Amino acid sequence: MSHLNTDEKDTYLSALSPGDNLDLRATDLSERLLNEVLSKFYDPTLRRKRFGITDFTEATIRGDANFGHGQFDDDATFYLTRFLGSAKFNDTKFHKYISFEAATFLGDSFFGRAEFMDESYFVNSEFQSTAGFGNAIFRGHTYFNNLSFKEDGYFSNATFLGPLEFSGCTANDVVDFSNATFHSTPKLGPLISSGPVDFSMAAFEEPIEIEVASVEVIFRRTRWKSKATVRLRYAKVDLSEAFFEYPVAVTMKADRFRSDSGNAMHEVFHPSLRPTVRLTSVRGVDAAHLVLTDLDLSACLFSGAFHLDQIRMEGECTYSRTPTGIRRHGLRLTRWTPRRTIAEEHFWRARNDTSGISTWRGWTTPGPSMQTSTPSALSATYRQLRKSLEDGKNEPDAADFYYGEMEMRRHDKSRPQGERVLLSIYWITSGYGLRASRALGWLLLAVIATMVSLVLWGIPNDTKDLASTGRIEGSRLTLTSEKPDPAALKGPYSERVTTERFEKTLQVTLNSVIFRSSGQDLTPQGTYIEMFSRLSEPVLLGLSVLAVRGRVKR
């Protein structure tokens, strides 16, 4: 049309009226000329521009293209169209087929509150600037395949009533699906984004597979009304207050996603990043239907979730770890052994550390606005997670959560003092029945103490034989045998430490460990020492066996 002279152009424009067909294929249009054309399609009755069959195939529009508040009563084609300025289709109604295949949008594109009644094609399109589809309604089959978003892509509050295909897309910034509704979307993705992908308060009405590789994926208050599988790479994931009616599985995808053609998709991330998926929160979630597989749970907030005892954590899920090594608490030295923990325990210990060097101690410090859980709440969280792992036959990992549960009970000042003392003894002697080395160490010390005590005070200097006395009354002889009490030990301590006495002591001590009496004559002090040994040492041996079993049981 640009090649027409003024008279020809005026003749062409004067022939146009609302509802007519518009054919501008392979046309180079200025913004002014396009506005002159579009003004001829304004219907004052409807107060919007109304088009019949429209074809802008391979057209180039230099400047802003304002189709906003329009109505396309028939097919509209923008195949290979180049929009060099902004493209405005906001509040537009597409009653028939609409195609933006391979179109290029160099400026911002606006499809807000647009309504697509029939099939919509955005295949191989490229959005160089912000693309906005907020509050749009897609009633027919919609194809968003192999799109490229160079900046933000907004689909907030959009409604997809018909089938949606959204695969092979890439984005360099935010992709926003917040408050969107998906009625018939069997699969969404793969979507590769170097910015966050936001599904907050979105609703999925039917079964769906979601595949996203992104730095962050937000499912805050998302509603799944049917089963779903979410496969992610690289992402930090937030599931706070998400709602599940059926099982929802969130898993890490080990290999790169593939396009419809079968080729591995290019991931626009820093090459040093690992594809690990980090779950940050399940607060407010009913976890009875939640399955987590191969996720990093080291920073996940579990407190406030419901039915945590029914959550399923499978595969190579990782948790935060305690700092290890020798730590000083005032004048007391404590050796920390590695165990799996939840982030809330890190926050509680860091915030309750009075030394002011919690970072040095290795505990993760919470943010200034984050509210830490109480030991009572943490013990309940650990108890539910432990039960979940036990039900999944993962006894070794469940043992660490049992340790955390007991630790929080020991630190819970609302519990009776007597209970906390017992828990402290249980912790010191065997690490709640989970630290075999600690129980064996105490057993070794008890054996050594018993042997030293018996050598010094328990084994008599000599053993007296039975003494018998008799009495004759007529033709009857009566004999009485008695074993004299061992004589009190005499002499210096140096003379009591002999090989013979050590051998006797070893027999007494080893028999005490398995509740047997040695039959060895002992001094009164030695009798009490043996009684104490027969009570304490088998208990320590049993705790050692219990700790080993807790680590190897499957």
Coordinates of C-alpha atoms in Angstrom, one line a residue:
M1 CA 0.0 0.0 0.0
S2 CA 2.9 2.3 0.6
H3 CA 3.7 2.3 -3.1
L4 CA 0.3 3.9 -3.9
N5 CA 0.1 7.6 -4.8
T6 CA -2.1 9.9 -2.8
D7 CA -5.2 9.6 -5.0
E8 CA -4.9 5.8 -5.1
K9 CA -4.5 5.7 -1.4
D10 CA -7.5 7.9 -0.8
T11 CA -9.6 5.8 -3.1
Y12 CA -8.5 2.7 -1.2
L13 CA -9.2 4.1 2.2
S14 CA -12.6 5.5 1.2
A15 CA -13.7 2.1 0.2
L16 CA -13.1 0.6 3.7
S17 CA -15.8 0.4 6.3
P18 CA -16.3 -1.5 9.6
G19 CA -16.4 -5.3 9.2
D20 CA -14.7 -5.3 5.8
N21 CA -11.8 -7.6 5.0
L22 CA -8.3 -6.2 5.2
D23 CA -5.4 -7.6 3.1
L24 CA -2.1 -5.9 3.8
R25 CA 0.3 -8.8 3.0
A26 CA 4.0 -8.0 2.6
T27 CA 3.2 -4.3 3.2
D28 CA 5.5 -1.8 4.8
L29 CA 3.4 0.5 6.9
S30 CA 4.2 3.6 8.8
E31 CA 2.4 4.3 12.1
R32 CA 0.6 7.2 10.5
L33 CA -0.6 5.2 7.6
L34 CA -1.7 2.3 9.8
N35 CA -3.7 4.6 12.0
E36 CA -5.5 6.0 8.9
V37 CA -6.4 2.5 7.8
L38 CA -7.6 1.4 11.3
S39 CA -9.7 4.5 11.7
K40 CA -11.9 3.3 8.8
F41 CA -12.9 0.2 10.7
Y42 CA -14.2 2.0 13.8
D43 CA -17.8 1.1 14.5
P44 CA -19.5 3.8 16.5
T45 CA -22.3 1.5 17.5
L46 CA -20.0 -1.0 19.1
R47 CA -17.4 1.6 20.0
R48 CA -14.6 -0.6 18.8
K49 CA -12.8 -1.3 15.5
R50 CA -14.4 -4.2 13.7
F51 CA -12.6 -6.4 11.1
G52 CA -13.5 -9.2 8.7
I53 CA -10.9 -11.5 7.3
T54 CA -7.6 -9.8 8.1
D55 CA -4.2 -10.7 6.7
F56 CA -0.9 -9.0 7.6
T57 CA 1.4 -11.9 6.5
E58 CA 5.0 -10.7 6.2
A59 CA 4.0 -7.1 6.8
T60 CA 6.2 -4.6 8.6
I61 CA 4.7 -2.0 10.9
R62 CA 7.1 0.9 11.6
G63 CA 5.9 2.5 14.8
D64 CA 3.1 1.6 17.2
A65 CA 0.3 -0.6 16.0
N66 CA -2.9 0.1 17.9
F67 CA -5.5 -2.7 17.4
G68 CA -6.7 -2.3 20.9
H69 CA -10.5 -2.4 21.6
G70 CA -10.9 -4.2 18.3
Q71 CA -13.0 -7.1 17.1
F72 CA -12.0 -9.6 14.5
D73 CA -15.2 -11.3 13.3
D74 CA -13.3 -13.7 11.0
D75 CA -9.8 -15.2 10.6
A76 CA -6.8 -13.0 11.3
T77 CA -3.3 -13.8 10.2
F78 CA -0.1 -12.0 11.4
Y79 CA 2.3 -14.6 10.1
L80 CA 5.9 -13.3 10.0
T81 CA 4.6 -9.9 10.8
R82 CA 7.2 -7.5 12.2
F83 CA 6.1 -5.0 14.8
L84 CA 8.9 -2.5 15.2
G85 CA 7.0 -0.4 17.8
S86 CA 4.5 -1.4 20.4
A87 CA 1.7 -3.8 19.5
K88 CA -1.6 -3.1 21.2
F89 CA -4.3 -5.8 21.2
N90 CA -5.7 -5.1 24.6
D91 CA -9.5 -5.6 25.1
T92 CA -9.6 -7.1 21.6
K93 CA -12.0 -10.0 20.7
F94 CA -10.9 -12.6 18.3
H95 CA -14.0 -14.6 17.2
K96 CA -12.2 -16.9 14.7
Y97 CA -8.8 -18.3 14.0
I98 CA -5.9 -16.0 14.9
S99 CA -2.3 -16.5 14.1
F100 CA 0.9 -14.7 15.2
E101 CA 3.2 -17.5 14.0
A102 CA 6.8 -16.4 13.6
A103 CA 5.8 -12.8 14.4
T104 CA 8.4 -10.5 15.9
F105 CA 7.5 -7.9 18.5
L106 CA 10.4 -5.4 19.0
G107 CA 8.4 -3.2 21.3
D108 CA 6.0 -3.9 24.2
S109 CA 3.1 -6.1 23.2
F110 CA -0.3 -5.8 25.0
F111 CA -2.9 -8.5 24.9
G112 CA -4.5 -7.6 28.3
R113 CA -8.2 -8.6 28.7
A114 CA -8.2 -9.9 25.1
E115 CA -10.6 -12.7 24.4
F116 CA -9.7 -15.6 22.0
M117 CA -12.8 -17.5 20.9
D118 CA -11.1 -20.0 18.6
E119 CA -7.7 -21.4 17.8
S120 CA -4.8 -19.1 18.7
Y121 CA -1.3 -19.6 17.4
F122 CA 1.8 -17.9 18.9
V123 CA 4.3 -20.5 17.5
N124 CA 7.9 -19.5 17.0
S125 CA 7.1 -15.9 17.9
E126 CA 9.7 -13.6 19.4
F127 CA 9.0 -10.9 22.0
Q128 CA 11.9 -8.6 22.3
S129 CA 10.3 -6.5 25.0
T130 CA 7.6 -7.0 27.6
A131 CA 4.7 -9.2 26.6
G132 CA 1.4 -8.8 28.5
F133 CA -1.5 -11.3 28.4
G134 CA -2.9 -10.4 31.8
N135 CA -6.6 -11.1 32.3
A136 CA -6.8 -12.6 28.7
I137 CA -9.3 -15.4 28.1
F138 CA -8.5 -18.3 25.7
R139 CA -11.5 -20.3 24.9
G140 CA -10.1 -22.4 22.0
H141 CA -7.0 -24.5 21.5
T142 CA -4.0 -22.2 22.2
Y143 CA -0.5 -22.8 21.0
F144 CA 2.4 -21.1 22.7
N145 CA 5.2 -23.2 21.3
N146 CA 8.9 -22.3 20.9
L147 CA 8.3 -18.7 22.0
S148 CA 11.2 -16.4 23.0
F149 CA 10.6 -13.8 25.7
K150 CA 13.6 -11.5 25.8
E151 CA 12.0 -9.6 28.8
D152 CA 9.0 -10.2 31.0
G153 CA 6.1 -12.3 30.0
Y154 CA 2.9 -11.7 31.9
F155 CA -0.1 -14.1 32.0
S156 CA -1.4 -13.1 35.4
N157 CA -5.1 -13.7 35.8
A158 CA -5.3 -15.3 32.4
T159 CA -7.9 -18.0 31.9
F160 CA -7.2 -21.0 29.6
L161 CA -10.6 -22.6 29.1
G162 CA -9.5 -24.7 26.1
P163 CA -6.5 -27.0 25.6
L164 CA -3.1 -25.2 26.0
E165 CA 0.2 -26.1 24.5
F166 CA 3.1 -24.2 26.1
S167 CA 6.4 -25.9 25.2
G168 CA 9.9 -25.2 24.1
C169 CA 9.7 -21.6 25.4
T170 CA 12.6 -19.5 26.7
A171 CA 12.7 -16.3 28.7
N172 CA 15.3 -13.9 30.0
D173 CA 13.3 -12.4 32.8
V174 CA 10.1 -13.0 34.8
V175 CA 7.3 -15.2 33.5
D176 CA 4.2 -14.5 35.5
F177 CA 1.3 -17.0 35.7
S178 CA 0.0 -15.7 39.0
N179 CA -3.8 -16.2 39.4
A180 CA -4.0 -17.9 36.0
T181 CA -6.5 -20.7 35.6
F182 CA -5.8 -23.8 33.5
H183 CA -8.8 -25.9 32.6
S184 CA -7.3 -28.3 30.1
T185 CA -3.6 -28.3 30.0
P186 CA -2.0 -31.8 30.0
K187 CA 1.5 -30.4 29.9
L188 CA 3.1 -27.0 30.5
G189 CA 6.7 -26.8 29.4
P190 CA 9.5 -27.2 29.0
L191 CA 10.0 -23.6 29.9
I192 CA 13.6 -22.3 30.3
S193 CA 13.8 -19.0 32.1
S194 CA 16.8 -17.1 33.6
G195 CA 14.3 -15.2 35.8
P196 CA 11.6 -16.3 38.2
V197 CA 8.5 -18.2 37.0
D198 CA 5.5 -17.3 39.2
F199 CA 2.5 -19.6 39.6
S200 CA 1.2 -18.0 42.8
M201 CA -2.5 -18.5 43.3
A202 CA -2.8 -20.2 39.9
A203 CA -5.4 -23.0 39.6
F204 CA -5.0 -26.3 37.7
E205 CA -8.3 -28.0 37.1
E206 CA -7.1 -31.2 35.5
P207 CA -4.0 -33.5 35.6
I208 CA -0.9 -31.7 34.4
E209 CA 2.8 -32.1 33.9
I210 CA 4.9 -29.0 34.5
E211 CA 8.5 -28.8 33.3
V212 CA 10.5 -25.7 34.2
A213 CA 14.2 -24.8 34.4
S214 CA 14.5 -21.5 36.2
V215 CA 16.4 -19.8 39.0
E216 CA 13.1 -19.6 41.0
V217 CA 9.7 -21.1 40.7
I218 CA 6.9 -19.9 43.0
F219 CA 3.9 -22.0 43.8
R220 CA 2.6 -19.9 46.7
R221 CA -1.1 -20.6 47.3
T222 CA -1.3 -22.5 44.0
R223 CA -4.3 -24.8 43.7
W224 CA -4.0 -28.3 42.2
K225 CA -7.5 -29.9 41.8
S226 CA -6.1 -33.0 40.2
K227 CA -2.9 -35.0 40.2
A228 CA 0.2 -33.3 38.9
T229 CA 3.9 -33.9 38.3
V230 CA 6.3 -31.0 38.5
R231 CA 9.8 -31.5 37.1
L232 CA 12.3 -28.8 37.7
R233 CA 15.9 -27.8 37.2
Y234 CA 18.0 -25.2 39.0
A235 CA 15.1 -23.7 40.8
K236 CA 14.5 -22.4 44.2
V237 CA 10.9 -23.5 44.9
D238 CA 8.3 -22.1 47.3
L239 CA 5.2 -24.2 48.0
S240 CA 3.8 -22.1 50.9
E241 CA 0.1 -22.6 51.4
A242 CA -0.3 -24.6 48.2
F243 CA -3.5 -26.7 48.0
F244 CA -3.5 -30.3 46.8
E245 CA -6.6 -32.4 46.3
Y246 CA -4.7 -35.3 44.7
P247 CA -1.1 -36.4 44.7
V248 CA 1.4 -33.9 43.5
A249 CA 5.0 -34.9 42.9
V250 CA 7.8 -32.4 42.8
T251 CA 11.1 -33.8 41.5
M252 CA 14.4 -32.7 40.1
K253 CA 15.0 -33.5 36.4
A254 CA 18.5 -34.8 36.1
D255 CA 18.9 -34.3 32.3
R256 CA 18.2 -31.3 30.2
F257 CA 14.7 -30.8 28.9
R258 CA 14.1 -31.6 25.2
S259 CA 12.1 -29.7 22.7
D260 CA 9.3 -31.2 20.6
S261 CA 11.9 -32.1 17.9
G262 CA 13.8 -34.1 20.5
N263 CA 16.8 -31.8 20.8
A264 CA 18.2 -30.8 24.2
M265 CA 17.2 -27.2 25.0
H266 CA 19.8 -24.6 25.7
E267 CA 19.7 -23.5 29.3
V268 CA 20.5 -19.8 29.7
F269 CA 22.3 -20.1 33.1
H270 CA 25.7 -19.6 34.4
P271 CA 27.7 -22.7 33.6
S272 CA 28.9 -23.1 37.2
L273 CA 25.3 -23.6 38.5
R274 CA 24.2 -27.1 39.3
P275 CA 20.6 -28.3 38.4
T276 CA 19.8 -28.9 42.0
V277 CA 16.3 -28.0 43.0
R278 CA 16.0 -26.3 46.4
L279 CA 12.6 -26.3 48.2
T280 CA 12.3 -23.4 50.6
S281 CA 8.9 -23.8 52.2
V282 CA 5.9 -26.1 52.7
R283 CA 4.3 -23.9 55.4
G284 CA 0.5 -24.1 55.4
V285 CA 0.5 -27.1 53.0
D286 CA -1.5 -30.2 53.6
A287 CA 1.4 -32.6 52.9
A288 CA -0.7 -35.8 52.8
H289 CA -0.6 -35.7 49.0
L290 CA 2.9 -34.3 48.5
V291 CA 5.8 -36.3 47.1
L292 CA 9.3 -34.8 47.1
T293 CA 12.0 -36.6 45.1
D294 CA 15.7 -35.7 44.8
L295 CA 15.3 -32.2 46.2
D296 CA 17.6 -30.1 48.4
L297 CA 15.6 -29.6 51.6
S298 CA 18.4 -27.9 53.6
A299 CA 16.6 -24.6 53.6
C300 CA 13.0 -25.8 53.6
L301 CA 10.6 -24.5 56.3
F302 CA 8.4 -27.4 57.5
S303 CA 6.8 -25.8 60.5
G304 CA 3.1 -25.0 60.0
A305 CA 2.5 -27.7 57.5
F306 CA -0.4 -30.2 58.1
H307 CA 0.0 -34.0 58.0
L308 CA 3.8 -33.9 57.8
D309 CA 3.8 -37.5 59.0
Q310 CA 2.3 -38.4 55.6
I311 CA 4.7 -36.5 53.4
R312 CA 6.9 -38.7 51.1
M313 CA 10.5 -37.8 50.7
E314 CA 12.2 -40.1 48.2
G315 CA 15.4 -40.5 46.2
E316 CA 18.4 -38.3 47.1
C317 CA 16.8 -35.7 49.3
T318 CA 19.4 -33.7 51.2
Y319 CA 19.0 -31.9 54.5
S320 CA 21.0 -29.3 56.4
R321 CA 23.8 -30.5 58.6
T322 CA 24.9 -29.6 62.1
P323 CA 28.3 -28.0 62.4
T324 CA 30.9 -30.6 63.4
G325 CA 34.0 -30.6 65.6
I326 CA 34.8 -29.5 69.1
R327 CA 32.9 -26.4 70.3
R328 CA 33.4 -24.5 73.5
H329 CA 30.4 -23.4 75.6
G330 CA 31.9 -21.3 78.4
L331 CA 34.3 -23.7 80.2
R332 CA 32.6 -26.8 78.7
L333 CA 33.8 -28.5 75.5
T334 CA 31.2 -30.2 73.3
R335 CA 32.0 -32.5 70.4
W336 CA 29.4 -32.1 67.6
T337 CA 28.8 -35.1 65.3
P338 CA 27.2 -34.7 61.9
R339 CA 23.4 -35.3 61.6
R340 CA 20.6 -34.2 59.3
T341 CA 18.5 -31.3 60.6
I342 CA 15.8 -29.0 59.4
A343 CA 16.4 -25.3 58.8
E344 CA 14.2 -24.3 61.7
E345 CA 16.6 -25.9 64.2
H346 CA 19.5 -23.9 62.7
F347 CA 17.5 -20.7 63.1
W348 CA 16.5 -21.5 66.7
R349 CA 20.1 -22.3 67.7
A350 CA 21.6 -19.2 66.0
R351 CA 19.0 -16.9 67.5
N352 CA 19.5 -18.4 71.0
D353 CA 23.3 -18.3 70.9
T354 CA 24.4 -15.8 73.4
S355 CA 28.0 -15.8 72.3
G356 CA 27.3 -13.6 69.3
I357 CA 29.4 -15.8 67.0
S358 CA 26.7 -18.1 65.6
T359 CA 28.1 -17.9 62.1
W360 CA 31.4 -19.2 63.4
R361 CA 29.6 -22.0 65.1
G362 CA 28.1 -23.0 61.7
W363 CA 24.4 -22.4 62.4
T364 CA 22.4 -20.6 59.7
T365 CA 21.2 -17.2 60.9
P366 CA 17.5 -16.4 60.2
G367 CA 16.5 -13.1 58.6
P368 CA 15.6 -10.2 60.8
S369 CA 11.9 -10.5 60.1
M370 CA 11.7 -14.3 60.4
Q371 CA 10.0 -15.7 63.4
T372 CA 11.7 -18.8 64.9
S373 CA 9.8 -21.8 66.1
T374 CA 9.8 -22.9 69.8
P375 CA 11.5 -26.2 70.9
S376 CA 8.1 -27.6 71.5
A377 CA 6.9 -26.9 68.0
L378 CA 10.2 -28.2 66.5
S379 CA 10.0 -31.5 68.5
A380 CA 6.5 -32.0 67.0
T381 CA 7.8 -31.2 63.5
Y382 CA 10.7 -33.7 63.9
R383 CA 8.4 -36.3 65.2
Q384 CA 6.1 -36.1 62.2
L385 CA 9.0 -36.1 59.7
R386 CA 10.5 -39.1 61.5
K387 CA 7.3 -41.0 61.2
S388 CA 7.2 -40.2 57.5
L389 CA 10.7 -41.6 57.0
E390 CA 10.0 -44.7 59.1
D391 CA 6.8 -45.4 57.1
G392 CA 9.0 -45.2 54.0
K393 CA 11.4 -47.7 55.5
N394 CA 14.2 -45.1 55.7
E395 CA 15.3 -45.9 59.2
P396 CA 18.8 -44.4 59.1
D397 CA 17.5 -40.9 58.1
A398 CA 14.6 -41.2 60.6
A399 CA 17.2 -41.8 63.3
D400 CA 18.6 -38.3 62.8
F401 CA 15.1 -36.8 63.1
Y402 CA 14.6 -38.8 66.3
Y403 CA 17.8 -37.2 67.6
G404 CA 16.5 -33.8 66.7
E405 CA 13.2 -34.5 68.3
M406 CA 14.9 -35.5 71.6
E407 CA 17.2 -32.5 71.5
M408 CA 14.2 -30.1 71.2
R409 CA 12.5 -31.9 74.1
R410 CA 15.6 -31.6 76.2
H411 CA 15.8 -27.8 75.5
D412 CA 12.0 -27.3 76.0
K413 CA 11.8 -25.4 79.3
S414 CA 8.0 -26.0 79.4
R415 CA 8.7 -29.7 80.2
P416 CA 9.1 -30.9 83.8
Q417 CA 12.6 -30.5 85.1
G418 CA 12.9 -34.2 86.0
E419 CA 12.1 -35.2 82.4
R420 CA 14.8 -32.8 81.1
V421 CA 17.4 -34.3 83.5
L422 CA 16.6 -37.8 82.4
L423 CA 16.9 -36.7 78.7
S424 CA 20.2 -35.0 79.5
I425 CA 21.5 -38.3 81.0
Y426 CA 20.3 -40.2 78.0
W427 CA 22.0 -37.7 75.7
I428 CA 25.3 -37.8 77.6
T429 CA 25.5 -41.5 77.9
S430 CA 24.5 -42.6 74.4
G431 CA 23.3 -39.7 72.3
Y432 CA 19.7 -40.8 72.8
G433 CA 20.6 -44.4 71.9
L434 CA 22.1 -43.3 68.5
R435 CA 25.7 -42.7 69.2
A436 CA 27.4 -46.1 69.6
S437 CA 30.9 -44.6 70.1
R438 CA 29.6 -42.5 73.0
A439 CA 28.0 -45.5 74.7
L440 CA 31.0 -47.7 74.1
G441 CA 33.3 -45.0 75.4
W442 CA 31.2 -44.8 78.6
L443 CA 31.2 -48.6 78.8
L444 CA 35.0 -48.7 78.5
L445 CA 35.3 -46.1 81.2
A446 CA 32.9 -48.0 83.4
V447 CA 34.9 -51.2 82.9
I448 CA 38.2 -49.5 83.7
A449 CA 36.7 -47.8 86.8
T450 CA 35.3 -51.1 88.0
M451 CA 38.6 -52.9 87.5
V452 CA 40.6 -50.2 89.3
S453 CA 38.1 -50.1 92.2
L454 CA 38.1 -53.9 92.6
V455 CA 41.9 -54.0 92.5
L456 CA 42.2 -51.4 95.1
W457 CA 39.2 -52.2 97.4
G458 CA 37.3 -55.2 96.2
I459 CA 39.6 -58.3 96.0
P460 CA 40.6 -59.6 99.4
N461 CA 44.3 -60.3 100.2
D462 CA 43.6 -64.0 100.7
T463 CA 40.8 -66.5 100.4
K464 CA 39.7 -68.4 103.5
D465 CA 38.5 -72.0 103.1
L466 CA 35.3 -73.3 104.6
A467 CA 35.4 -73.9 108.3
S468 CA 33.4 -76.9 109.7
T469 CA 32.4 -77.5 113.3
G470 CA 30.6 -80.6 114.7
R471 CA 28.6 -81.8 117.7
I472 CA 27.9 -85.4 118.9
E473 CA 24.7 -86.0 120.7
G474 CA 24.3 -89.7 121.5
S475 CA 24.5 -91.6 118.2
R476 CA 23.9 -88.4 116.1
L477 CA 26.7 -86.2 114.5
T478 CA 25.8 -82.7 113.5
L479 CA 28.3 -80.7 111.2
T480 CA 28.0 -77.0 110.4
S481 CA 30.1 -75.4 107.6
E482 CA 30.7 -71.6 107.3
K483 CA 32.8 -69.5 105.0
P484 CA 34.4 -66.6 106.9
D485 CA 34.0 -63.1 105.6
P486 CA 37.0 -61.9 103.7
A487 CA 39.4 -60.0 105.9
A488 CA 39.7 -56.3 105.5
L489 CA 42.4 -55.2 103.1
K490 CA 45.6 -54.3 104.6
G491 CA 48.9 -52.9 103.4
P492 CA 49.7 -50.0 101.0
Y493 CA 47.9 -49.6 97.7
S494 CA 51.1 -50.3 95.7
E495 CA 51.1 -53.9 97.0
R496 CA 47.5 -54.4 95.9
V497 CA 48.2 -53.9 92.2
T498 CA 49.4 -57.3 91.1
T499 CA 48.9 -59.5 88.1
E500 CA 47.0 -62.1 90.1
R501 CA 44.6 -59.5 91.5
F502 CA 44.2 -57.9 88.0
E503 CA 43.2 -61.3 86.5
K504 CA 40.6 -61.8 89.2
T505 CA 39.3 -58.3 88.6
L506 CA 39.0 -58.9 84.9
Q507 CA 36.9 -62.0 85.4
V508 CA 34.6 -60.2 87.8
T509 CA 34.1 -57.2 85.5
L510 CA 33.5 -59.2 82.3
N511 CA 31.0 -61.4 84.1
S512 CA 29.2 -58.2 85.3
V513 CA 28.7 -56.9 81.8
I514 CA 26.4 -59.9 81.0
F515 CA 24.6 -60.1 84.4
R516 CA 26.5 -63.1 85.7
S517 CA 28.1 -63.5 89.1
S518 CA 31.8 -64.3 89.0
G519 CA 31.7 -66.5 92.1
Q520 CA 34.8 -64.6 93.3
D521 CA 35.1 -63.7 97.0
L522 CA 34.9 -60.0 97.4
T523 CA 35.3 -57.6 100.3
P524 CA 32.1 -55.8 101.4
Q525 CA 33.2 -52.8 99.3
G526 CA 33.8 -55.1 96.3
T527 CA 30.3 -56.6 96.6
Y528 CA 28.8 -53.1 96.1
I529 CA 31.2 -52.3 93.3
E530 CA 30.1 -55.5 91.5
M531 CA 26.5 -54.8 92.1
F532 CA 26.8 -51.3 90.5
S533 CA 28.8 -52.8 87.6
R534 CA 26.2 -55.4 87.0
L535 CA 23.6 -52.7 86.8
S536 CA 25.3 -50.0 84.7
E537 CA 27.6 -51.8 82.3
P538 CA 24.9 -54.1 80.6
V539 CA 22.8 -50.9 80.1
L540 CA 25.7 -49.2 78.3
L541 CA 26.3 -52.3 76.2
G542 CA 22.6 -52.4 75.3
L543 CA 22.7 -48.8 74.3
S544 CA 25.7 -49.4 72.0
V545 CA 23.9 -52.3 70.3
L546 CA 20.7 -50.1 69.9
A547 CA 22.7 -47.3 68.4
V548 CA 24.4 -49.6 65.8
R549 CA 21.0 -51.1 65.0
G550 CA 19.5 -47.7 64.4
R551 CA 22.1 -46.9 61.8
V552 CA 22.0 -50.2 59.8
K553 CA 18.3 -51.1 60.0
R554 CA 16.4 -50.9 56.7

